[in-house]
Amino acid sequence: MKSLNFSSRFLIALGWCTLLLVQASLAQNFRFGKNLLSERVAAPVMKYINTNPGTDIDTTILLHHDKWNDMIVPGSTWAQYYKFKSLHTIVELGIDHAYLPVHQQAYAIKIAYTVNGYSNPQAPNTISQVIYDTLTIAYRPDSLAQYQDKQLKKYYGFHKVEVVVNTLFDVSDPLQPPVPVDFNRSGSYDNLNFYFQVAMDVQVYHKKGRDNSSNAVN
C-alpha cells in the first residue's frame, strides 16, 4: 500500500481544519431563543369569579407568545428575521399541595375544556383550530396513598390560544358516570385545592437581527 508523504498529510489536515472552521462559523448564525409563558388559576379564584347558574364555568385563559404582536402588524416582515423551531401549548390540571388548610377529603375530578388555537398571523382574529379535551386528577389525604395529582396535555403549532374551562365533573366513584358540579360562587362544592394552568413553550430561530431603525443586521 502506498504511504502518504508529509506534504499530502499536511494538505489533508489543513482541509479538515478549514472545514471545521467553516462549520463553526456557520453555526454562529443559528441563534435560538426559548421562553416559557404561563398563567395559572387556582380553584378558589375560579369558583369565586363564576357567577353563572348551573354547571357552566366562567374561566377563560388567553395567552400568546412575545412575537405575536409584531407578527400581526399589517405589512409585517417578521418572517425575514425569525421563524419558530417549536410552538407548544401545555394545558395542566393539578393538586396544589401548598393549599391551606390541608384538605381532608379524598376526591377525583375531571375538567372539560376547549382550546381555540390561532396559527395564522395574517388573520389574527380567526380561530385556526378548535379542540375539545379533558383532564383528570385525584387527591388522597393519606400521604402514602398512590394517586395521579397532575395531568397535562400538549398541543402544537399555535401562536395564540384561548382556553375555556367548560365543566367540572366529580369522578370520585369509578362505578358511576361523571357528575357535573355546580361550581360557582354560591355553590357548595368545596374541594378547592387544585389549579388549572395554560403555558406556551416557544423556541425561536433568529435569522438576523434589527437595528434601532428596524433595518436588517446580519
GROMACS .gro file of C-alpha atoms in nm:
model
  218
    1MET     CA    1   0.000   0.000   0.000
    2LYS     CA    2   0.128   0.340  -0.096
    3SER     CA    3   0.206   0.569   0.202
    4LEU     CA    4   0.128   0.940   0.212
    5ASN     CA    5   0.422   1.177   0.225
    6PHE     CA    6   0.440   1.470   0.464
    7SER     CA    7   0.301   1.721   0.214
    8SER     CA    8  -0.007   1.506   0.145
    9ARG     CA    9  -0.076   1.455   0.514
   10PHE     CA   10  -0.037   1.829   0.576
   11LEU     CA   11  -0.282   1.921   0.299
   12ILE     CA   12  -0.540   1.671   0.428
   13ALA     CA   13  -0.509   1.805   0.783
   14LEU     CA   14  -0.536   2.162   0.655
   15GLY     CA   15  -0.850   2.072   0.462
   16TRP     CA   16  -1.016   1.921   0.768
   17CYS     CA   17  -0.930   2.227   0.979
   18THR     CA   18  -1.075   2.458   0.713
   19LEU     CA   19  -1.397   2.251   0.701
   20LEU     CA   20  -1.435   2.262   1.079
   21LEU     CA   21  -1.380   2.639   1.084
   22VAL     CA   22  -1.645   2.689   0.812
   23GLN     CA   23  -1.892   2.474   1.007
   24ALA     CA   24  -1.819   2.664   1.327
   25SER     CA   25  -1.869   3.000   1.155
   26LEU     CA   26  -2.198   2.880   1.008
   27ALA     CA   27  -2.317   2.754   1.345
   28GLN     CA   28  -2.269   3.101   1.491
   29ASN     CA   29  -2.551   3.224   1.270
   30PHE     CA   30  -2.800   2.995   1.448
   31ARG     CA   31  -2.939   3.186   1.744
   32PHE     CA   32  -3.212   3.010   1.936
   33GLY     CA   33  -3.425   3.183   2.197
   34LYS     CA   34  -3.660   2.993   2.425
   35ASN     CA   35  -3.922   3.122   2.663
   36LEU     CA   36  -4.200   2.978   2.874
   37LEU     CA   37  -4.515   3.182   2.935
   38SER     CA   38  -4.783   3.058   3.171
   39GLU     CA   39  -5.097   3.157   3.355
   40ARG     CA   40  -5.241   2.961   3.646
   41VAL     CA   41  -5.586   2.993   3.802
   42ALA     CA   42  -5.641   2.849   4.150
   43ALA     CA   43  -5.969   2.669   4.215
   44PRO     CA   44  -6.093   2.923   4.477
   45VAL     CA   45  -6.048   3.204   4.224
   46MET     CA   46  -6.214   3.000   3.950
   47LYS     CA   47  -6.510   2.939   4.177
   48TYR     CA   48  -6.537   3.297   4.303
   49ILE     CA   49  -6.541   3.461   3.960
   50ASN     CA   50  -6.801   3.217   3.830
   51THR     CA   51  -7.145   3.371   3.865
   52ASN     CA   52  -7.310   3.150   3.604
   53PRO     CA   53  -7.601   2.941   3.730
   54GLY     CA   54  -7.579   2.567   3.681
   55THR     CA   55  -7.264   2.384   3.579
   56ASP     CA   56  -7.114   2.631   3.328
   57ILE     CA   57  -6.776   2.768   3.438
   58ASP     CA   58  -6.674   3.125   3.357
   59THR     CA   59  -6.297   3.083   3.328
   60THR     CA   60  -6.101   3.173   3.013
   61ILE     CA   61  -5.722   3.195   2.977
   62LEU     CA   62  -5.585   3.390   2.680
   63LEU     CA   63  -5.215   3.350   2.608
   64HIS     CA   64  -4.977   3.438   2.323
   65HIS     CA   65  -4.600   3.449   2.286
   66ASP     CA   66  -4.400   3.773   2.276
   67LYS     CA   67  -4.358   3.773   1.896
   68TRP     CA   68  -4.731   3.768   1.821
   69ASN     CA   69  -4.792   4.144   1.836
   70ASP     CA   70  -4.506   4.202   1.593
   71MET     CA   71  -4.636   3.933   1.357
   72ILE     CA   72  -4.991   4.068   1.326
   73VAL     CA   73  -4.896   4.425   1.230
   74PRO     CA   74  -5.024   4.487   0.874
   75GLY     CA   75  -4.734   4.453   0.631
   76SER     CA   76  -4.508   4.297   0.895
   77THR     CA   77  -4.185   4.146   0.758
   78TRP     CA   78  -4.127   3.928   1.066
   79ALA     CA   79  -4.058   3.618   0.854
   80GLN     CA   80  -3.736   3.780   0.730
   81TYR     CA   81  -3.600   3.793   1.083
   82TYR     CA   82  -3.710   3.478   1.263
   83LYS     CA   83  -3.901   3.154   1.242
   84PHE     CA   84  -4.022   2.905   1.501
   85LYS     CA   85  -3.843   2.583   1.583
   86SER     CA   86  -4.121   2.475   1.821
   87LEU     CA   87  -4.460   2.600   1.938
   88HIS     CA   88  -4.605   2.401   2.227
   89THR     CA   89  -4.916   2.482   2.427
   90ILE     CA   90  -4.942   2.291   2.755
   91VAL     CA   91  -5.269   2.263   2.946
   92GLU     CA   92  -5.233   2.128   3.300
   93LEU     CA   93  -5.462   2.031   3.586
   94GLY     CA   94  -5.303   1.959   3.922
   95ILE     CA   95  -5.330   1.945   4.300
   96ASP     CA   96  -5.193   2.240   4.496
   97HIS     CA   97  -5.013   2.068   4.783
   98ALA     CA   98  -4.938   2.404   4.946
   99TYR     CA   99  -5.307   2.481   4.985
  100LEU     CA  100  -5.414   2.565   5.341
  101PRO     CA  101  -5.587   2.441   5.541
  102VAL     CA  102  -5.484   2.089   5.443
  103HIS     CA  103  -5.774   1.925   5.264
  104GLN     CA  104  -5.903   1.611   5.440
  105GLN     CA  105  -6.143   1.471   5.181
  106ALA     CA  106  -6.039   1.230   4.906
  107TYR     CA  107  -6.182   1.304   4.562
  108ALA     CA  108  -6.127   1.279   4.187
  109ILE     CA  109  -6.229   1.535   3.926
  110LYS     CA  110  -6.238   1.576   3.551
  111ILE     CA  111  -6.237   1.913   3.376
  112ALA     CA  112  -6.373   1.953   3.024
  113TYR     CA  113  -6.224   2.245   2.831
  114THR     CA  114  -6.194   2.394   2.484
  115VAL     CA  115  -5.873   2.508   2.315
  116ASN     CA  116  -5.919   2.776   2.049
  117GLY     CA  117  -5.590   2.789   1.861
  118TYR     CA  118  -5.465   3.075   1.642
  119SER     CA  119  -5.188   2.994   1.395
  120ASN     CA  120  -5.229   3.247   1.112
  121PRO     CA  121  -5.089   3.595   1.188
  122GLN     CA  122  -5.246   3.730   0.868
  123ALA     CA  123  -5.588   3.653   1.017
  124PRO     CA  124  -5.518   3.712   1.386
  125ASN     CA  125  -5.883   3.708   1.493
  126THR     CA  126  -5.973   3.388   1.311
  127ILE     CA  127  -5.958   3.063   1.506
  128SER     CA  128  -5.749   2.809   1.316
  129GLN     CA  129  -5.849   2.501   1.517
  130VAL     CA  130  -6.092   2.411   1.795
  131ILE     CA  131  -6.005   2.122   2.026
  132TYR     CA  132  -6.233   1.974   2.291
  133ASP     CA  133  -6.050   1.780   2.560
  134THR     CA  134  -6.046   1.672   2.926
  135LEU     CA  135  -5.800   1.634   3.213
  136THR     CA  136  -5.848   1.412   3.520
  137ILE     CA  137  -5.675   1.416   3.860
  138ALA     CA  138  -5.728   1.272   4.208
  139TYR     CA  139  -5.644   1.366   4.565
  140ARG     CA  140  -5.587   1.145   4.868
  141PRO     CA  141  -5.513   1.300   5.209
  142ASP     CA  142  -5.315   0.988   5.306
  143SER     CA  143  -4.960   1.075   5.202
  144LEU     CA  144  -4.880   0.706   5.146
  145ALA     CA  145  -5.164   0.652   4.901
  146GLN     CA  146  -5.089   0.646   4.529
  147TYR     CA  147  -5.289   0.880   4.308
  148GLN     CA  148  -5.243   1.095   4.000
  149ASP     CA  149  -5.217   1.450   4.128
  150LYS     CA  150  -5.131   1.611   3.793
  151GLN     CA  151  -5.215   1.562   3.428
  152LEU     CA  152  -5.117   1.767   3.126
  153LYS     CA  153  -5.167   1.764   2.752
  154LYS     CA  154  -4.968   1.931   2.474
  155TYR     CA  155  -5.087   2.096   2.154
  156TYR     CA  156  -4.865   2.210   1.869
  157GLY     CA  157  -4.846   2.496   1.622
  158PHE     CA  158  -5.040   2.779   1.790
  159HIS     CA  159  -4.910   3.136   1.827
  160LYS     CA  160  -5.205   3.232   2.045
  161VAL     CA  161  -5.453   3.022   2.242
  162GLU     CA  162  -5.780   3.083   2.419
  163VAL     CA  163  -5.854   2.804   2.664
  164VAL     CA  164  -6.206   2.794   2.805
  165VAL     CA  165  -6.292   2.580   3.108
  166ASN     CA  166  -6.638   2.440   3.037
  167THR     CA  167  -6.743   2.195   3.308
  168LEU     CA  168  -6.609   2.033   3.625
  169PHE     CA  169  -6.710   1.671   3.686
  170ASP     CA  170  -6.688   1.468   4.007
  171VAL     CA  171  -6.547   1.128   3.915
  172SER     CA  172  -6.471   1.006   4.267
  173ASP     CA  173  -6.681   0.693   4.221
  174PRO     CA  174  -6.535   0.489   3.933
  175LEU     CA  175  -6.853   0.280   3.916
  176GLN     CA  176  -7.071   0.584   3.843
  177PRO     CA  177  -7.080   0.816   3.541
  178PRO     CA  178  -6.919   1.160   3.580
  179VAL     CA  179  -7.134   1.401   3.780
  180PRO     CA  180  -7.137   1.769   3.667
  181VAL     CA  181  -7.060   2.002   3.957
  182ASP     CA  182  -7.238   2.330   4.029
  183PHE     CA  183  -6.904   2.512   4.052
  184ASN     CA  184  -6.999   2.876   4.104
  185ARG     CA  185  -6.967   3.135   4.377
  186SER     CA  186  -7.285   3.031   4.555
  187GLY     CA  187  -7.234   2.656   4.505
  188SER     CA  188  -7.148   2.422   4.793
  189TYR     CA  189  -6.861   2.234   4.625
  190ASP     CA  190  -6.556   2.279   4.847
  191ASN     CA  191  -6.276   2.061   4.706
  192LEU     CA  192  -6.065   2.362   4.616
  193ASN     CA  193  -5.703   2.253   4.648
  194PHE     CA  194  -5.640   2.226   4.273
  195TYR     CA  195  -5.535   2.457   3.990
  196PHE     CA  196  -5.576   2.490   3.613
  197GLN     CA  197  -5.283   2.619   3.408
  198VAL     CA  198  -5.203   2.708   3.048
  199ALA     CA  199  -4.844   2.753   2.928
  200MET     CA  200  -4.667   2.820   2.599
  201ASP     CA  201  -4.319   2.675   2.541
  202VAL     CA  202  -4.172   2.855   2.239
  203GLN     CA  203  -3.835   2.821   2.068
  204VAL     CA  204  -3.746   3.086   1.810
  205TYR     CA  205  -3.475   3.071   1.542
  206HIS     CA  206  -3.341   3.420   1.466
  207LYS     CA  207  -3.227   3.453   1.107
  208LYS     CA  208  -3.089   3.805   1.155
  209GLY     CA  209  -3.128   4.095   1.393
  210ARG     CA  210  -3.255   4.450   1.356
  211ASP     CA  211  -3.103   4.785   1.441
  212ASN     CA  212  -3.293   5.068   1.607
  213SER     CA  213  -3.444   5.166   1.271
  214SER     CA  214  -3.575   4.809   1.215
  215ASN     CA  215  -3.316   4.756   0.940
  216ALA     CA  216  -3.176   4.407   0.896
  217VAL     CA  217  -2.846   4.329   1.066
  218ASN     CA  218  -2.674   4.005   0.965
   0.00000   0.00000   0.00000
